[in-house]
Amino acid sequence: MTDAAQMPVVGMAGGGQLARMTQQAAIALGVHLRVLAGGPAESAAQVVTDVRVGDDRGLDDLLAFADGCDVVTFDHEHVPGEHIAAVTATGVPCRPGAPALAHAQDKLVMRDRLTALGAPCPAYAPIPADGAAEAVEAFGAEHGWPVVLKATRGGYDGKGVWVVREPADAADLVGDLVASGVPLMAEAFVPFRRELAALVARSPHGQGAAYPVVETVQEDGICVEVLAPAPDLSGDLRAEAQSLALRIADALDVTGLLAVELFETEGGGLLVNELAMRPHNSGHWTIEGARTSQFEQHLRAVLDLPLGSADLAAPVVVMANVLGGDKAAIYPRYLHVMAHDPAVKVHFYGKDVRPGRKIGHVTALGEDLAEVRARARHAADFLRWGSAMGEHR
Amino acid sequence: MTDAAQMPVVGMAGGGQLARMTQQAAIALGVHLRVLAGGPAESAAQVVTDVRVGDDRGLDDLLAFADGCDVVTFDHEHVPGEHIAAVTATGVPCRPGAPALAHAQDKLVMRDRLTALGAPCPAYAPIPADGAAEAVEAFGAEHGWPVVLKATRGGYDGKGVWVVREPADAADLVGDLVASGVPLMAEAFVPFRRELAALVARSPHGQGAAYPVVETVQEDGICVEVLAPAPDLSGDLRAEAQSLALRIADALDVTGLLAVELFETEGGGLLVNELAMRPHNSGHWTIEGARTSQFEQHLRAVLDLPLGSADLAAPVVVMANVLGGDKAAIYPRYLHVMAHDPAVKVHFYGKDVRPGRKIGHVTALGEDLAEVRARARHAADFLRWGSAMGEHR
C-alpha cells in the first residue's frame, strides 16, 4: 500500500502497450502502477512514474521489482515460470500464477490440459527432435495435409507458426528448426470460417465475467480488426464460447484476464486455437466499447476486487490495429483522421514506427457494422499510409 | 515535438486532478504531457512522468517550464496574465491566451464584457474600497435584498461569494473584506429554478463543439452532482445555452474548453453565473458519457486538432463528486461499491482525504434518470462515509 487511502501497488512486468493502457485504468482507480521495463523509452515507461528498468526475465530484477508490490502481474507471457514461483515465495502474489501461466507459455502443455478438460482442440502431437521430419510426415499421413507446425514456446503474432503444405516441404524446414533448438509440435490444419475470441476475467475469489464474443480478422498472422460483438454468431455458439472460456479460466486457476482464441470451423463448431492470460489485442475495443475496459478489469481481477460490467456500450464496436507504414511522422495524420471522423477514437502507443509493427489502434462505435467498420478501417489505413487504403493495395 | 512521430509537447500549469485526468487522454493520443506542479505528491504529479516542480504563479518557473513545449495550457485560472503574456512572448503559444483568460480570472472584467456582448447577466456593480458598505446598501436599495457580494478575483467552489441578507449585515462583512484587501463587486440575488452548465470547445482555427447542456446540483456552494443531459430542458433553452457559450468563446477568443455556468431563472430564462476556461467539474461525466472526453477535447483544442464528437454515449449520465469524509482509507470501500454496482465507474484523484474536499468522482450511465442518479449517489456516498447516505443525513 502506498498511502493513507490504502491504495495498492500493482507491479506489471513488461513495458509494452498493454502496460501503457493499464496505466490509464490505474489513474482512474487511483491504484499505483509500477512497471518493469527494458528501458525508459518503452511504451509504458513513457507514461508511468514508477518505472524500474531491468530484465523482466531475470530473477534478480524481478525480485527487486516485486519488493513492495501488493500483487505482480504481466503484460506478456515470457517471464519464466520458475522466476514467478520465486517471487510468489517471497510473499508477493503473482496473478496469474506460474501454474496457470504455463498453459499460455507452452502450447503443448496447453493442448494436453485442454484435451484432458474435454475442451475442443485440433488434433495435435508433440514432434521430437529425433526423427522430427518423420514424425511430421506421419502426423500428416494420419490427419491430412497441410500440417501446422508450431514452436511450443516463444511465438506471438504469427511468429512461431508454419504451414507445411505437403510432405516434400517438411524435411528442410523441420531440419532447420530442430537445428535451431526450436521445440515443436504439429497440429491439424483447421479449415475455418473465421476466428473468434472469448475474453473473460477471473478473480482469486473465483468470480468470473465474460465479455461479448468477438470476431478477429487476421492478415499475415497479425490481427488487423476486431468486430464486437461477432456478427451473426448464433446464441448457442456465443454461449458455448463464453462458458468454455470461463470453464478454462476456472480449471486452470487463471487470475486476471484470459483470452481464448477460437476457430469457428466450416462445420460450425468451435476449436481452441490459443490462450493468452493478460489484456489482449482482441479486447482493445473495450476501452470505449464496454462498460469496463479490459485494462480496468484486469486490475480489478488481480486485486481481487469485484469485477466490472462487461456489457457493450454501443450496438457495434470495431477496433482496427494501426500498423507501421513507411513514414515515422504519425501525428500530422491526426489532422485528416479527426476531421474526417470526429467520433473515431485514436490510440497511439508511443512506439517507433517500423513497417508492419503494431503502433496503435483506432475504435469506432455505432449501429451499422458496415459503416462502423469502414470508419475504423479508413482511420487505421490513413494513420498507416497517409492516405486511404485503396491507393496502396 | 518529442520524437520521430512528431508528437507535440503540451505543458499544463497546475498539478491537480484536471491535469491528472488530462494525462489519461494524452496517453491515448500519444501526446507528451508536461505538468508544472507544486510538488511530487500532487494529484497529476503522481501519474505524469514529465513533472516540473515549481510555482505556477512565478515567472521564472513558468518560463523554464514552457521552454520546449509546443503549447502551454492551464488546469486552473490563477496564473497571472502578465506571466502568460511573457511566456507567449517567448514564442510558446498559451491557450487560452492572457486576454481570454482575464475573463475567467476577474468577475468584473467578465461581467463588463458579457454585458457589452448582450449576454444575459444579473445586475451587478463594482464595489469601491472607499465607501464599500454604502455602495452595497445602495445596490441593495436599487436591486433588492439579498445582495450577492463577490471577490472579483481568486474565488472558487463557493469561496469568495457571500450572500448579504439585509442592510444591517453589510457593514461588518464589507469592512472586514475591504480591510483584507479583497476586491469586491455586488450582484443581484437570482431566484433560480436550477443551475445549468454549457461546455464548449474552441480551437485556434475557430472550430467550435458544444456538449449537451447539463444540470449541476450544488450543496454549500460545491457541485455534488451533474445530470447529463439536463432533464426536461426545452429545446429552445438548450439551443440558447449552447449558442450563448459558443458565442462567448468566439467573442473572447477562447482556445480550449469554456464552461459557462448558468442560472435557469424562475421566469424560465438564462443568466450567466460564471465562466471557466479549462476542463471543468461539470464535464467529468464526458469521460465515459460522451464520445470525446472533455480532457481529450481540451488537448485537441489547444493543439488546434479537429475537435471530437461531443455526442452522448448513453441516454442518461450522472456524475457525483466524491467528497472527503472522516476516514482516509478509501480503497477498502471499493469492495462494496464495485460489488453493489458493477457498472459504476470510480475515479479517485490520489488526494489526501479532508472533510468536504473533492477527492474523486463516480459516473453512472443508463436509461432512467432516477435509477442512474440513485446509483451514482450511492457510490459517492459510500466512498465518502463507508455506508449509504441515509444513515448520515
PDB file of N, CA, C and O in Angstrom, chain A residues 96-97 99-100 113 202-204 248-255:
ATOM      1  N   PRO A  96      -1.654 -13.838 -13.294  1.00  0.00           N
ATOM      2  CA  PRO A  96      -1.852 -15.251 -12.959  1.00  0.00           C
ATOM      3  C   PRO A  96      -0.604 -15.850 -12.343  1.00  0.00           C
ATOM      4  O   PRO A  96       0.498 -15.341 -12.518  1.00  0.00           O
ATOM      5  N   GLY A  97      -0.765 -16.972 -11.656  1.00  0.00           N
ATOM      6  CA  GLY A  97       0.353 -17.676 -11.047  1.00  0.00           C
ATOM      7  C   GLY A  97       1.098 -18.515 -12.074  1.00  0.00           C
ATOM      8  O   GLY A  97       0.623 -18.725 -13.197  1.00  0.00           O
ATOM      9  N   PRO A  99       1.644 -21.768 -12.300  1.00  0.00           N
ATOM     10  CA  PRO A  99       0.993 -22.973 -12.851  1.00  0.00           C
ATOM     11  C   PRO A  99      -0.043 -22.629 -13.923  1.00  0.00           C
ATOM     12  O   PRO A  99      -0.161 -23.342 -14.925  1.00  0.00           O
ATOM     13  N   ALA A 100      -0.793 -21.546 -13.721  1.00  0.00           N
ATOM     14  CA  ALA A 100      -1.767 -21.144 -14.747  1.00  0.00           C
ATOM     15  C   ALA A 100      -1.037 -20.654 -16.002  1.00  0.00           C
ATOM     16  O   ALA A 100      -1.346 -21.066 -17.133  1.00  0.00           O
ATOM     17  N   ARG A 113      -3.609 -30.162 -21.527  1.00  0.00           N
ATOM     18  CA  ARG A 113      -4.539 -29.854 -20.443  1.00  0.00           C
ATOM     19  C   ARG A 113      -5.952 -29.647 -20.968  1.00  0.00           C
ATOM     20  O   ARG A 113      -6.928 -30.143 -20.396  1.00  0.00           O
ATOM     21  N   ARG A 202     -11.203 -13.520 -14.316  1.00  0.00           N
ATOM     22  CA  ARG A 202     -11.482 -14.338 -13.130  1.00  0.00           C
ATOM     23  C   ARG A 202     -10.644 -13.799 -11.980  1.00  0.00           C
ATOM     24  O   ARG A 202      -9.464 -13.466 -12.151  1.00  0.00           O
ATOM     25  N   SER A 203     -11.278 -13.691 -10.830  1.00  0.00           N
ATOM     26  CA  SER A 203     -10.584 -13.154  -9.665  1.00  0.00           C
ATOM     27  C   SER A 203     -10.200 -14.297  -8.730  1.00  0.00           C
ATOM     28  O   SER A 203     -10.724 -15.405  -8.847  1.00  0.00           O
ATOM     29  N   PRO A 204      -9.271 -14.038  -7.825  1.00  0.00           N
ATOM     30  CA  PRO A 204      -8.887 -15.091  -6.872  1.00  0.00           C
ATOM     31  C   PRO A 204     -10.078 -15.648  -6.090  1.00  0.00           C
ATOM     32  O   PRO A 204     -10.101 -16.831  -5.745  1.00  0.00           O
ATOM     33  N   ILE A 248     -12.372 -22.863 -18.724  1.00  0.00           N
ATOM     34  CA  ILE A 248     -10.912 -22.969 -18.796  1.00  0.00           C
ATOM     35  C   ILE A 248     -10.263 -22.100 -17.714  1.00  0.00           C
ATOM     36  O   ILE A 248      -9.339 -22.526 -17.020  1.00  0.00           O
ATOM     37  N   ALA A 249     -10.767 -20.880 -17.558  1.00  0.00           N
ATOM     38  CA  ALA A 249     -10.215 -19.980 -16.538  1.00  0.00           C
ATOM     39  C   ALA A 249     -10.294 -20.616 -15.158  1.00  0.00           C
ATOM     40  O   ALA A 249      -9.349 -20.544 -14.356  1.00  0.00           O
ATOM     41  N   ASP A 250     -11.408 -21.259 -14.900  1.00  0.00           N
ATOM     42  CA  ASP A 250     -11.613 -21.887 -13.598  1.00  0.00           C
ATOM     43  C   ASP A 250     -10.703 -23.105 -13.427  1.00  0.00           C
ATOM     44  O   ASP A 250     -10.011 -23.245 -12.415  1.00  0.00           O
ATOM     45  N   ALA A 251     -10.679 -23.955 -14.441  1.00  0.00           N
ATOM     46  CA  ALA A 251      -9.909 -25.198 -14.332  1.00  0.00           C
ATOM     47  C   ALA A 251      -8.417 -24.925 -14.226  1.00  0.00           C
ATOM     48  O   ALA A 251      -7.684 -25.646 -13.535  1.00  0.00           O
ATOM     49  N   LEU A 252      -7.950 -23.888 -14.914  1.00  0.00           N
ATOM     50  CA  LEU A 252      -6.514 -23.575 -14.898  1.00  0.00           C
ATOM     51  C   LEU A 252      -6.142 -22.613 -13.765  1.00  0.00           C
ATOM     52  O   LEU A 252      -4.989 -22.222 -13.640  1.00  0.00           O
ATOM     53  N   ASP A 253      -7.148 -22.226 -12.969  1.00  0.00           N
ATOM     54  CA  ASP A 253      -6.928 -21.279 -11.874  1.00  0.00           C
ATOM     55  C   ASP A 253      -6.319 -19.976 -12.371  1.00  0.00           C
ATOM     56  O   ASP A 253      -5.395 -19.416 -11.766  1.00  0.00           O
ATOM     57  N   VAL A 254      -6.857 -19.480 -13.487  1.00  0.00           N
ATOM     58  CA  VAL A 254      -6.400 -18.198 -14.027  1.00  0.00           C
ATOM     59  C   VAL A 254      -6.888 -17.078 -13.118  1.00  0.00           C
ATOM     60  O   VAL A 254      -8.053 -17.067 -12.714  1.00  0.00           O
ATOM     61  N   THR A 255      -6.008 -16.117 -12.802  1.00  0.00           N
ATOM     62  CA  THR A 255      -6.441 -14.886 -12.149  1.00  0.00           C
ATOM     63  C   THR A 255      -6.022 -13.727 -13.048  1.00  0.00           C
ATOM     64  O   THR A 255      -4.895 -13.679 -13.524  1.00  0.00           O
TER      65      THR A 255
END
